[in-house]
Short mmCIF file of N, CA, C and O in Angstrom, two decimals:
data_model
loop_
_atom_site.label_atom_id
_atom_site.label_comp_id
_atom_site.label_asym_id
_atom_site.label_seq_id
_atom_site.Cartn_x
_atom_site.Cartn_y
_atom_site.Cartn_z
N MET L 22 -2.60 -16.93 8.85
CA MET L 22 -1.76 -16.81 7.67
C MET L 22 -1.75 -18.14 6.93
O MET L 22 -1.83 -19.18 7.54
N HIS L 23 -1.62 -18.05 5.62
CA HIS L 23 -1.45 -19.26 4.85
C HIS L 23 -0.59 -18.95 3.64
O HIS L 23 -0.42 -17.82 3.24
N GLU L 24 -0.02 -20.00 3.09
CA GLU L 24 0.90 -19.86 1.97
C GLU L 24 0.17 -20.19 0.67
O GLU L 24 -0.61 -21.12 0.61
N ASP L 25 0.40 -19.41 -0.37
CA ASP L 25 -0.19 -19.66 -1.67
C ASP L 25 0.76 -19.07 -2.71
O ASP L 25 1.01 -17.88 -2.72
N ASP L 26 1.29 -19.93 -3.59
CA ASP L 26 2.21 -19.47 -4.63
C ASP L 26 3.42 -18.75 -4.04
O ASP L 26 3.85 -17.72 -4.55
N ASP L 27 3.95 -19.22 -2.93
CA ASP L 27 5.14 -18.67 -2.30
C ASP L 27 4.97 -17.24 -1.79
O ASP L 27 5.93 -16.52 -1.59
N VAL L 28 3.74 -16.79 -1.59
CA VAL L 28 3.47 -15.47 -1.03
C VAL L 28 2.61 -15.67 0.21
O VAL L 28 1.66 -16.43 0.19
N THR L 29 2.95 -15.00 1.29
CA THR L 29 2.18 -15.11 2.52
C THR L 29 1.19 -13.97 2.61
O THR L 29 1.56 -12.81 2.44
N TYR L 30 -0.05 -14.29 2.86
CA TYR L 30 -1.10 -13.29 3.01
C TYR L 30 -1.60 -13.32 4.44
O TYR L 30 -1.73 -14.37 5.05
N THR L 31 -1.88 -12.17 4.99
CA THR L 31 -2.41 -12.07 6.33
C THR L 31 -3.86 -11.65 6.23
O THR L 31 -4.18 -10.63 5.64
N ARG L 32 -4.75 -12.43 6.80
CA ARG L 32 -6.16 -12.09 6.80
C ARG L 32 -6.50 -11.48 8.15
O ARG L 32 -6.21 -12.05 9.19
N ILE L 33 -7.10 -10.31 8.12
CA ILE L 33 -7.47 -9.62 9.35
C ILE L 33 -8.97 -9.75 9.54
O ILE L 33 -9.74 -9.40 8.64
N LEU L 34 -9.38 -10.25 10.68
CA LEU L 34 -10.79 -10.37 10.99
C LEU L 34 -11.13 -9.35 12.06
O LEU L 34 -10.34 -9.08 12.95
N GLY L 35 -12.29 -8.78 12.01
CA GLY L 35 -12.66 -7.80 13.01
C GLY L 35 -13.62 -6.79 12.44
O GLY L 35 -14.29 -7.05 11.44
N PRO L 36 -13.70 -5.62 13.06
CA PRO L 36 -14.66 -4.62 12.60
C PRO L 36 -14.29 -4.09 11.21
O PRO L 36 -13.15 -4.19 10.78
N LEU L 37 -15.28 -3.52 10.53
CA LEU L 37 -15.04 -2.94 9.22
C LEU L 37 -14.66 -1.48 9.35
O LEU L 37 -15.21 -0.75 10.17
N ASP L 38 -13.71 -1.05 8.53
CA ASP L 38 -13.31 0.34 8.50
C ASP L 38 -14.48 1.16 7.96
O ASP L 38 -15.10 0.79 6.97
N GLN L 39 -14.78 2.28 8.57
CA GLN L 39 -15.92 3.09 8.18
C GLN L 39 -15.75 3.75 6.82
O GLN L 39 -16.72 4.06 6.14
N VAL L 40 -14.51 3.97 6.39
CA VAL L 40 -14.27 4.61 5.09
C VAL L 40 -14.20 3.58 3.97
O VAL L 40 -14.85 3.71 2.95
N THR L 41 -13.41 2.54 4.16
CA THR L 41 -13.14 1.60 3.08
C THR L 41 -14.08 0.41 3.07
O THR L 41 -14.20 -0.27 2.06
N GLY L 42 -14.71 0.11 4.21
CA GLY L 42 -15.53 -1.08 4.31
C GLY L 42 -14.71 -2.35 4.47
O GLY L 42 -15.24 -3.45 4.48
N ASP L 43 -13.40 -2.19 4.61
CA ASP L 43 -12.51 -3.34 4.76
C ASP L 43 -12.36 -3.73 6.22
O ASP L 43 -12.44 -2.88 7.10
N PRO L 44 -12.10 -5.02 6.48
CA PRO L 44 -11.78 -5.40 7.85
C PRO L 44 -10.50 -4.71 8.30
O PRO L 44 -9.56 -4.58 7.52
N VAL L 45 -10.46 -4.23 9.51
CA VAL L 45 -9.26 -3.56 10.03
C VAL L 45 -8.87 -4.15 11.37
O VAL L 45 -9.69 -4.74 12.07
N ASP L 46 -7.64 -3.97 11.71
CA ASP L 46 -7.11 -4.41 12.99
C ASP L 46 -7.25 -3.25 13.96
O ASP L 46 -6.60 -2.22 13.78
N PRO L 47 -8.09 -3.37 14.99
CA PRO L 47 -8.29 -2.24 15.90
C PRO L 47 -7.04 -1.90 16.71
O PRO L 47 -6.96 -0.83 17.30
N GLN L 48 -6.04 -2.77 16.70
CA GLN L 48 -4.81 -2.54 17.45
C GLN L 48 -3.75 -1.85 16.60
O GLN L 48 -2.64 -1.62 17.07
N ARG L 49 -4.04 -1.53 15.35
CA ARG L 49 -3.05 -0.94 14.45
C ARG L 49 -2.59 0.42 14.99
O ARG L 49 -3.39 1.30 15.27
N GLU L 50 -1.29 0.57 15.13
CA GLU L 50 -0.70 1.80 15.66
C GLU L 50 -0.07 2.67 14.58
O GLU L 50 0.28 3.81 14.83
N HIS L 51 0.11 2.11 13.39
CA HIS L 51 0.80 2.81 12.31
C HIS L 51 -0.10 2.93 11.10
O HIS L 51 -0.96 2.07 10.88
N PRO L 52 0.10 3.96 10.27
CA PRO L 52 -0.60 3.99 8.99
C PRO L 52 -0.26 2.73 8.21
O PRO L 52 0.80 2.12 8.42
N ALA L 53 -1.12 2.33 7.29
CA ALA L 53 -0.89 1.08 6.57
C ALA L 53 -1.44 1.16 5.16
O ALA L 53 -2.31 1.97 4.85
N LEU L 54 -0.90 0.29 4.31
CA LEU L 54 -1.44 0.07 2.98
C LEU L 54 -2.01 -1.34 2.96
O LEU L 54 -1.38 -2.29 3.43
N VAL L 55 -3.21 -1.50 2.41
CA VAL L 55 -3.85 -2.80 2.29
C VAL L 55 -3.89 -3.16 0.81
O VAL L 55 -4.35 -2.38 -0.02
N TRP L 56 -3.39 -4.36 0.50
CA TRP L 56 -3.36 -4.86 -0.87
C TRP L 56 -4.18 -6.13 -0.91
O TRP L 56 -4.01 -7.00 -0.06
N LYS L 57 -5.08 -6.23 -1.89
CA LYS L 57 -5.92 -7.41 -2.04
C LYS L 57 -5.54 -8.12 -3.34
O LYS L 57 -6.10 -7.82 -4.39
N PRO L 58 -4.58 -9.05 -3.25
CA PRO L 58 -4.12 -9.70 -4.48
C PRO L 58 -5.13 -10.69 -5.05
O PRO L 58 -5.12 -10.96 -6.24
N LYS L 59 -5.99 -11.25 -4.19
CA LYS L 59 -6.99 -12.22 -4.63
C LYS L 59 -8.27 -11.96 -3.86
O LYS L 59 -8.24 -11.44 -2.74
N LEU L 60 -9.38 -12.36 -4.43
CA LEU L 60 -10.67 -12.20 -3.78
C LEU L 60 -10.67 -12.88 -2.42
O LEU L 60 -10.29 -14.03 -2.30
N GLY L 61 -11.04 -12.14 -1.39
CA GLY L 61 -11.12 -12.70 -0.05
C GLY L 61 -9.80 -12.72 0.70
O GLY L 61 -9.74 -13.19 1.83
N GLU L 62 -8.73 -12.23 0.09
CA GLU L 62 -7.43 -12.20 0.75
C GLU L 62 -6.90 -10.78 0.74
O GLU L 62 -7.22 -9.99 -0.14
N GLN L 63 -6.11 -10.47 1.74
CA GLN L 63 -5.47 -9.16 1.77
C GLN L 63 -4.15 -9.25 2.51
O GLN L 63 -3.95 -10.13 3.32
N GLN L 64 -3.28 -8.34 2.18
CA GLN L 64 -2.00 -8.22 2.86
C GLN L 64 -1.90 -6.79 3.35
O GLN L 64 -2.21 -5.85 2.62
N VAL L 65 -1.50 -6.62 4.61
CA VAL L 65 -1.42 -5.31 5.22
C VAL L 65 0.04 -4.96 5.44
O VAL L 65 0.80 -5.75 6.01
N PHE L 66 0.44 -3.79 4.97
CA PHE L 66 1.81 -3.31 5.13
C PHE L 66 1.76 -2.08 6.02
O PHE L 66 1.32 -1.02 5.58
N GLU L 67 2.20 -2.22 7.26
CA GLU L 67 2.20 -1.08 8.18
C GLU L 67 3.44 -0.22 7.94
O GLU L 67 4.53 -0.74 7.75
N LEU L 68 3.25 1.08 7.96
CA LEU L 68 4.34 2.02 7.76
C LEU L 68 4.95 2.33 9.13
O LEU L 68 4.71 3.36 9.72
N GLU L 69 5.72 1.36 9.62
CA GLU L 69 6.34 1.49 10.94
C GLU L 69 7.55 2.41 10.91
O GLU L 69 7.89 3.03 11.90
N HIS L 70 8.20 2.48 9.77
CA HIS L 70 9.39 3.31 9.62
C HIS L 70 9.05 4.51 8.74
O HIS L 70 7.92 4.66 8.28
N ARG L 71 9.99 5.34 8.48
CA ARG L 71 9.75 6.57 7.74
C ARG L 71 9.47 6.34 6.26
O ARG L 71 8.76 7.11 5.63
N LEU L 72 9.98 5.26 5.68
CA LEU L 72 9.97 5.09 4.23
C LEU L 72 9.57 3.67 3.83
O LEU L 72 9.97 2.70 4.46
N MET L 73 8.76 3.57 2.75
CA MET L 73 8.37 2.27 2.20
C MET L 73 8.43 2.39 0.68
O MET L 73 7.84 3.30 0.10
N ARG L 74 9.16 1.48 0.03
CA ARG L 74 9.30 1.50 -1.43
C ARG L 74 8.37 0.45 -2.05
O ARG L 74 8.24 -0.65 -1.52
N ILE L 75 7.79 0.81 -3.20
CA ILE L 75 6.88 -0.08 -3.91
C ILE L 75 7.38 -0.25 -5.33
O ILE L 75 7.74 0.73 -5.99
N GLY L 76 7.42 -1.50 -5.81
CA GLY L 76 7.85 -1.74 -7.19
C GLY L 76 7.95 -3.21 -7.51
O GLY L 76 7.61 -4.07 -6.69
N ARG L 77 8.43 -3.49 -8.70
CA ARG L 77 8.53 -4.86 -9.20
C ARG L 77 9.73 -5.63 -8.64
O ARG L 77 9.70 -6.84 -8.56
N HIS L 78 10.78 -4.93 -8.27
CA HIS L 78 12.00 -5.59 -7.79
C HIS L 78 11.79 -6.16 -6.39
O HIS L 78 11.10 -5.56 -5.57
N ASP L 79 12.40 -7.30 -6.12
CA ASP L 79 12.21 -7.96 -4.82
C ASP L 79 12.87 -7.25 -3.65
O ASP L 79 12.68 -7.63 -2.51
N GLN L 80 13.65 -6.20 -3.91
CA GLN L 80 14.24 -5.45 -2.81
C GLN L 80 13.35 -4.30 -2.33
O GLN L 80 13.70 -3.58 -1.42
N ASN L 81 12.17 -4.14 -2.94
CA ASN L 81 11.20 -3.16 -2.48
C ASN L 81 10.51 -3.69 -1.23
O ASN L 81 10.45 -4.90 -1.00
N ASP L 82 9.95 -2.80 -0.43
CA ASP L 82 9.20 -3.21 0.75
C ASP L 82 7.89 -3.88 0.35
O ASP L 82 7.43 -4.81 1.00
N ILE L 83 7.26 -3.38 -0.73
CA ILE L 83 6.07 -3.99 -1.29
C ILE L 83 6.41 -4.35 -2.74
O ILE L 83 6.67 -3.48 -3.55
N MET L 84 6.44 -5.65 -3.02
CA MET L 84 6.78 -6.11 -4.37
C MET L 84 5.49 -6.46 -5.10
O MET L 84 4.71 -7.29 -4.64
N LEU L 85 5.25 -5.77 -6.22
CA LEU L 85 4.07 -6.00 -7.05
C LEU L 85 4.52 -6.45 -8.43
O LEU L 85 5.34 -5.80 -9.06
N ALA L 86 3.98 -7.56 -8.89
CA ALA L 86 4.38 -8.10 -10.18
C ALA L 86 3.58 -7.46 -11.31
O ALA L 86 2.51 -6.89 -11.08
N GLY L 87 4.11 -7.56 -12.50
CA GLY L 87 3.39 -7.11 -13.68
C GLY L 87 4.22 -6.22 -14.57
O GLY L 87 5.06 -5.46 -14.09
N PRO L 88 3.97 -6.31 -15.88
CA PRO L 88 4.77 -5.53 -16.83
C PRO L 88 4.52 -4.03 -16.76
O PRO L 88 5.32 -3.25 -17.25
N THR L 89 3.42 -3.59 -16.15
CA THR L 89 3.14 -2.15 -16.04
C THR L 89 3.60 -1.57 -14.71
O THR L 89 3.35 -0.40 -14.42
N VAL L 90 4.29 -2.39 -13.90
CA VAL L 90 4.86 -1.94 -12.63
C VAL L 90 6.35 -1.73 -12.84
O VAL L 90 7.04 -2.64 -13.29
N SER L 91 6.84 -0.55 -12.53
CA SER L 91 8.27 -0.26 -12.67
C SER L 91 9.09 -0.95 -11.58
O SER L 91 8.56 -1.29 -10.52
N THR L 92 10.37 -1.12 -11.86
CA THR L 92 11.26 -1.75 -10.90
C THR L 92 11.19 -1.04 -9.55
O THR L 92 11.09 -1.68 -8.51
N ARG L 93 11.28 0.27 -9.57
CA ARG L 93 11.06 1.10 -8.38
C ARG L 93 9.98 2.11 -8.76
O ARG L 93 10.27 3.13 -9.36
N HIS L 94 8.77 1.80 -8.43
CA HIS L 94 7.61 2.52 -8.94
C HIS L 94 7.24 3.75 -8.11
O HIS L 94 7.04 4.83 -8.65
N ALA L 95 7.12 3.57 -6.79
CA ALA L 95 6.68 4.67 -5.92
C ALA L 95 7.28 4.52 -4.54
O ALA L 95 7.73 3.45 -4.15
N THR L 96 7.26 5.63 -3.80
CA THR L 96 7.73 5.65 -2.42
C THR L 96 6.65 6.26 -1.55
O THR L 96 6.04 7.25 -1.92
N VAL L 97 6.42 5.63 -0.39
CA VAL L 97 5.50 6.17 0.60
C VAL L 97 6.35 6.54 1.81
O VAL L 97 7.18 5.75 2.26
N ARG L 98 6.16 7.76 2.32
CA ARG L 98 6.99 8.17 3.45
C ARG L 98 6.18 9.01 4.44
O ARG L 98 5.24 9.71 4.06
N ARG L 99 6.58 8.89 5.68
CA ARG L 99 5.97 9.69 6.74
C ARG L 99 6.70 11.02 6.82
O ARG L 99 7.92 11.07 6.84
N GLU L 100 5.93 12.10 6.87
CA GLU L 100 6.48 13.43 7.04
C GLU L 100 5.70 14.10 8.16
O GLU L 100 4.71 13.55 8.65
N GLN L 101 6.11 15.28 8.56
CA GLN L 101 5.42 15.99 9.64
C GLN L 101 3.96 16.26 9.29
O GLN L 101 3.10 16.23 10.16
N VAL L 102 3.66 16.50 8.02
CA VAL L 102 2.29 16.82 7.60
C VAL L 102 1.42 15.57 7.47
O VAL L 102 0.21 15.68 7.36
N GLY L 103 2.03 14.39 7.42
CA GLY L 103 1.29 13.14 7.25
C GLY L 103 2.06 12.17 6.39
O GLY L 103 3.28 12.21 6.31
N VAL L 104 1.33 11.30 5.70
CA VAL L 104 1.95 10.28 4.84
C VAL L 104 1.82 10.73 3.39
O VAL L 104 0.73 11.08 2.93
N VAL L 105 2.95 10.70 2.68
CA VAL L 105 3.02 11.18 1.30
C VAL L 105 3.43 10.03 0.40
O VAL L 105 4.32 9.26 0.74
N ILE L 106 2.77 9.92 -0.77
CA ILE L 106 3.20 8.98 -1.79
C ILE L 106 3.80 9.77 -2.94
O ILE L 106 3.29 10.85 -3.28
N GLU L 107 4.89 9.26 -3.51
CA GLU L 107 5.56 9.93 -4.61
C GLU L 107 5.88 8.93 -5.70
O GLU L 107 6.43 7.85 -5.43
N ASP L 108 5.51 9.25 -6.92
CA ASP L 108 5.86 8.43 -8.07
C ASP L 108 7.36 8.59 -8.31
O ASP L 108 7.89 9.69 -8.23
N GLU L 109 8.04 7.50 -8.60
CA GLU L 109 9.49 7.54 -8.79
C GLU L 109 9.87 7.58 -10.28
O GLU L 109 10.84 6.96 -10.68
N GLY L 110 9.07 8.30 -11.06
CA GLY L 110 9.36 8.41 -12.50
C GLY L 110 8.92 7.18 -13.27
O GLY L 110 9.48 6.88 -14.34
N SER L 111 7.92 6.48 -12.78
CA SER L 111 7.45 5.26 -13.44
C SER L 111 6.86 5.60 -14.81
O SER L 111 6.31 6.68 -15.02
N LEU L 112 6.97 4.67 -15.73
CA LEU L 112 6.46 4.87 -17.08
C LEU L 112 4.93 4.95 -17.10
O LEU L 112 4.35 5.78 -17.79
N ASN L 113 4.27 4.10 -16.33
CA ASN L 113 2.82 4.01 -16.37
C ASN L 113 2.10 4.80 -15.29
O ASN L 113 0.89 4.82 -15.24
N GLY L 114 2.86 5.42 -14.40
CA GLY L 114 2.27 6.32 -13.41
C GLY L 114 1.72 5.67 -12.16
O GLY L 114 1.52 4.47 -12.09
N THR L 115 1.52 6.52 -11.18
CA THR L 115 0.89 6.17 -9.91
C THR L 115 -0.37 7.01 -9.81
O THR L 115 -0.34 8.21 -10.06
N PHE L 116 -1.46 6.37 -9.44
CA PHE L 116 -2.76 7.05 -9.39
C PHE L 116 -3.32 7.00 -7.98
O PHE L 116 -3.26 5.97 -7.33
N VAL L 117 -3.85 8.12 -7.51
CA VAL L 117 -4.54 8.18 -6.22
C VAL L 117 -5.97 8.62 -6.52
O VAL L 117 -6.19 9.68 -7.11
N ASN L 118 -6.91 7.77 -6.17
CA ASN L 118 -8.33 8.02 -6.43
C ASN L 118 -8.59 8.35 -7.90
O ASN L 118 -9.37 9.24 -8.23
N GLY L 119 -7.89 7.65 -8.79
CA GLY L 119 -8.10 7.79 -10.22
C GLY L 119 -7.35 8.93 -10.90
O GLY L 119 -7.46 9.10 -12.11
N VAL L 120 -6.58 9.70 -10.14
CA VAL L 120 -5.84 10.83 -10.69
C VAL L 120 -4.34 10.52 -10.67
O VAL L 120 -3.80 10.16 -9.62
N ARG L 121 -3.69 10.69 -11.81
CA ARG L 121 -2.24 10.46 -11.87
C ARG L 121 -1.54 11.53 -11.04
O ARG L 121 -1.83 12.72 -11.18
N ILE L 122 -0.61 11.10 -10.20
CA ILE L 122 0.08 12.04 -9.31
C ILE L 122 1.59 11.94 -9.49
O ILE L 122 2.11 10.94 -9.96
N GLU L 123 2.26 13.00 -9.09
CA GLU L 123 3.71 12.95 -8.92
C GLU L 123 4.01 12.80 -7.44
O GLU L 123 4.89 12.05 -7.04
N GLN L 124 3.25 13.55 -6.63
CA GLN L 124 3.39 13.50 -5.17
C GLN L 124 2.03 13.87 -4.59
O GLN L 124 1.37 14.78 -5.08
N GLN L 125 1.62 13.15 -3.54
CA GLN L 125 0.30 13.38 -2.97
C GLN L 125 0.28 13.05 -1.48
O GLN L 125 0.79 12.02 -1.07
N LEU L 126 -0.30 13.95 -0.69
CA LEU L 126 -0.55 13.68 0.72
C LEU L 126 -1.73 12.73 0.79
O LEU L 126 -2.79 13.00 0.21
N LEU L 127 -1.56 11.60 1.47
CA LEU L 127 -2.61 10.59 1.53
C LEU L 127 -3.58 10.87 2.67
O LEU L 127 -3.19 11.33 3.74
N GLU L 128 -4.84 10.54 2.41
CA GLU L 128 -5.89 10.63 3.41
C GLU L 128 -6.48 9.24 3.60
O GLU L 128 -6.49 8.42 2.67
N HIS L 129 -6.99 8.99 4.79
CA HIS L 129 -7.58 7.70 5.12
C HIS L 129 -8.60 7.30 4.05
O HIS L 129 -9.46 8.08 3.68
N GLY L 130 -8.45 6.10 3.51
CA GLY L 130 -9.37 5.59 2.51
C GLY L 130 -8.95 5.83 1.08
O GLY L 130 -9.60 5.32 0.16
N ASP L 131 -7.86 6.58 0.84
CA ASP L 131 -7.40 6.82 -0.52
C ASP L 131 -7.07 5.49 -1.20
O ASP L 131 -6.50 4.59 -0.60
N ARG L 132 -7.43 5.42 -2.48
CA ARG L 132 -7.16 4.24 -3.29
C ARG L 132 -5.97 4.54 -4.20
O ARG L 132 -5.98 5.51 -4.96
N ILE L 133 -4.95 3.69 -4.14
CA ILE L 133 -3.72 3.87 -4.90
C ILE L 133 -3.65 2.78 -5.96
O ILE L 133 -3.73 1.60 -5.64
N GLN L 134 -3.49 3.20 -7.21
CA GLN L 134 -3.40 2.26 -8.33
C GLN L 134 -1.98 2.26 -8.85
O GLN L 134 -1.45 3.31 -9.23
N ILE L 135 -1.35 1.08 -8.85
CA ILE L 135 -0.01 0.90 -9.39
C ILE L 135 -0.09 -0.29 -10.33
O ILE L 135 -0.30 -1.42 -9.88
N GLY L 136 0.03 -0.03 -11.63
CA GLY L 136 -0.19 -1.09 -12.61
C GLY L 136 -1.59 -1.67 -12.39
O GLY L 136 -2.55 -0.92 -12.20
N PRO L 137 -1.72 -2.99 -12.36
CA PRO L 137 -3.03 -3.60 -12.15
C PRO L 137 -3.42 -3.72 -10.67
O PRO L 137 -4.49 -4.23 -10.36
N HIS L 138 -2.58 -3.23 -9.79
CA HIS L 138 -2.76 -3.43 -8.35
C HIS L 138 -3.43 -2.23 -7.68
O HIS L 138 -3.10 -1.09 -7.95
N LEU L 139 -4.36 -2.52 -6.78
CA LEU L 139 -5.03 -1.51 -6.00
C LEU L 139 -4.64 -1.67 -4.54
O LEU L 139 -4.74 -2.75 -3.96
N LEU L 140 -4.19 -0.57 -3.93
CA LEU L 140 -3.89 -0.54 -2.51
C LEU L 140 -4.76 0.53 -1.87
O LEU L 140 -5.08 1.52 -2.51
N VAL L 141 -5.14 0.31 -0.62
CA VAL L 141 -5.95 1.28 0.11
C VAL L 141 -5.13 1.79 1.28
O VAL L 141 -4.52 1.01 2.01
N PHE L 142 -5.10 3.12 1.46
CA PHE L 142 -4.36 3.72 2.56
C PHE L 142 -5.27 3.79 3.79
O PHE L 142 -6.39 4.26 3.72
N LEU L 143 -4.76 3.31 4.91
CA LEU L 143 -5.46 3.40 6.19
C LEU L 143 -4.62 4.25 7.13
O LEU L 143 -3.50 3.90 7.48
N GLY L 144 -5.17 5.41 7.53
CA GLY L 144 -4.52 6.25 8.50
C GLY L 144 -4.80 5.71 9.88
O GLY L 144 -5.45 4.67 10.05
N VAL L 145 -4.32 6.39 10.88
CA VAL L 145 -4.60 5.99 12.26
C VAL L 145 -5.42 7.10 12.92
O VAL L 145 -5.31 8.26 12.57
N ALA L 146 -6.22 6.68 13.88
CA ALA L 146 -7.04 7.66 14.59
C ALA L 146 -6.14 8.58 15.40
O ALA L 146 -5.16 8.14 16.00
N ALA L 147 -6.47 9.85 15.41
CA ALA L 147 -5.65 10.82 16.13
C ALA L 147 -5.91 10.73 17.61
O ALA L 147 -6.90 10.28 18.08
#
């Protein structure tokens, strides 16, 4: 880990994910979102609990800056059927694999676009 602009990034070294081509942690037990704020850096957010909020406000679990990111932009939650992302009425929308969604069941490797930010969903092996 290292500090840059008051944000901590975690770099994961190891094998590449077969779907995304990204380095993954083989010990990961929970679904996760991977955010790459800068070239060569990434931050991994594991969905350890039932709910994760994404937005511009610092009280979100994942805080993303930018004028096209709503204060409370989207929610990711675990359900019996899997992991679901839901747009929280954001002005600029939430996109999964290039398609604007209101609610979407995520699959391993899905690309989530929120404002200028790209996150990749990593499921766990069954």
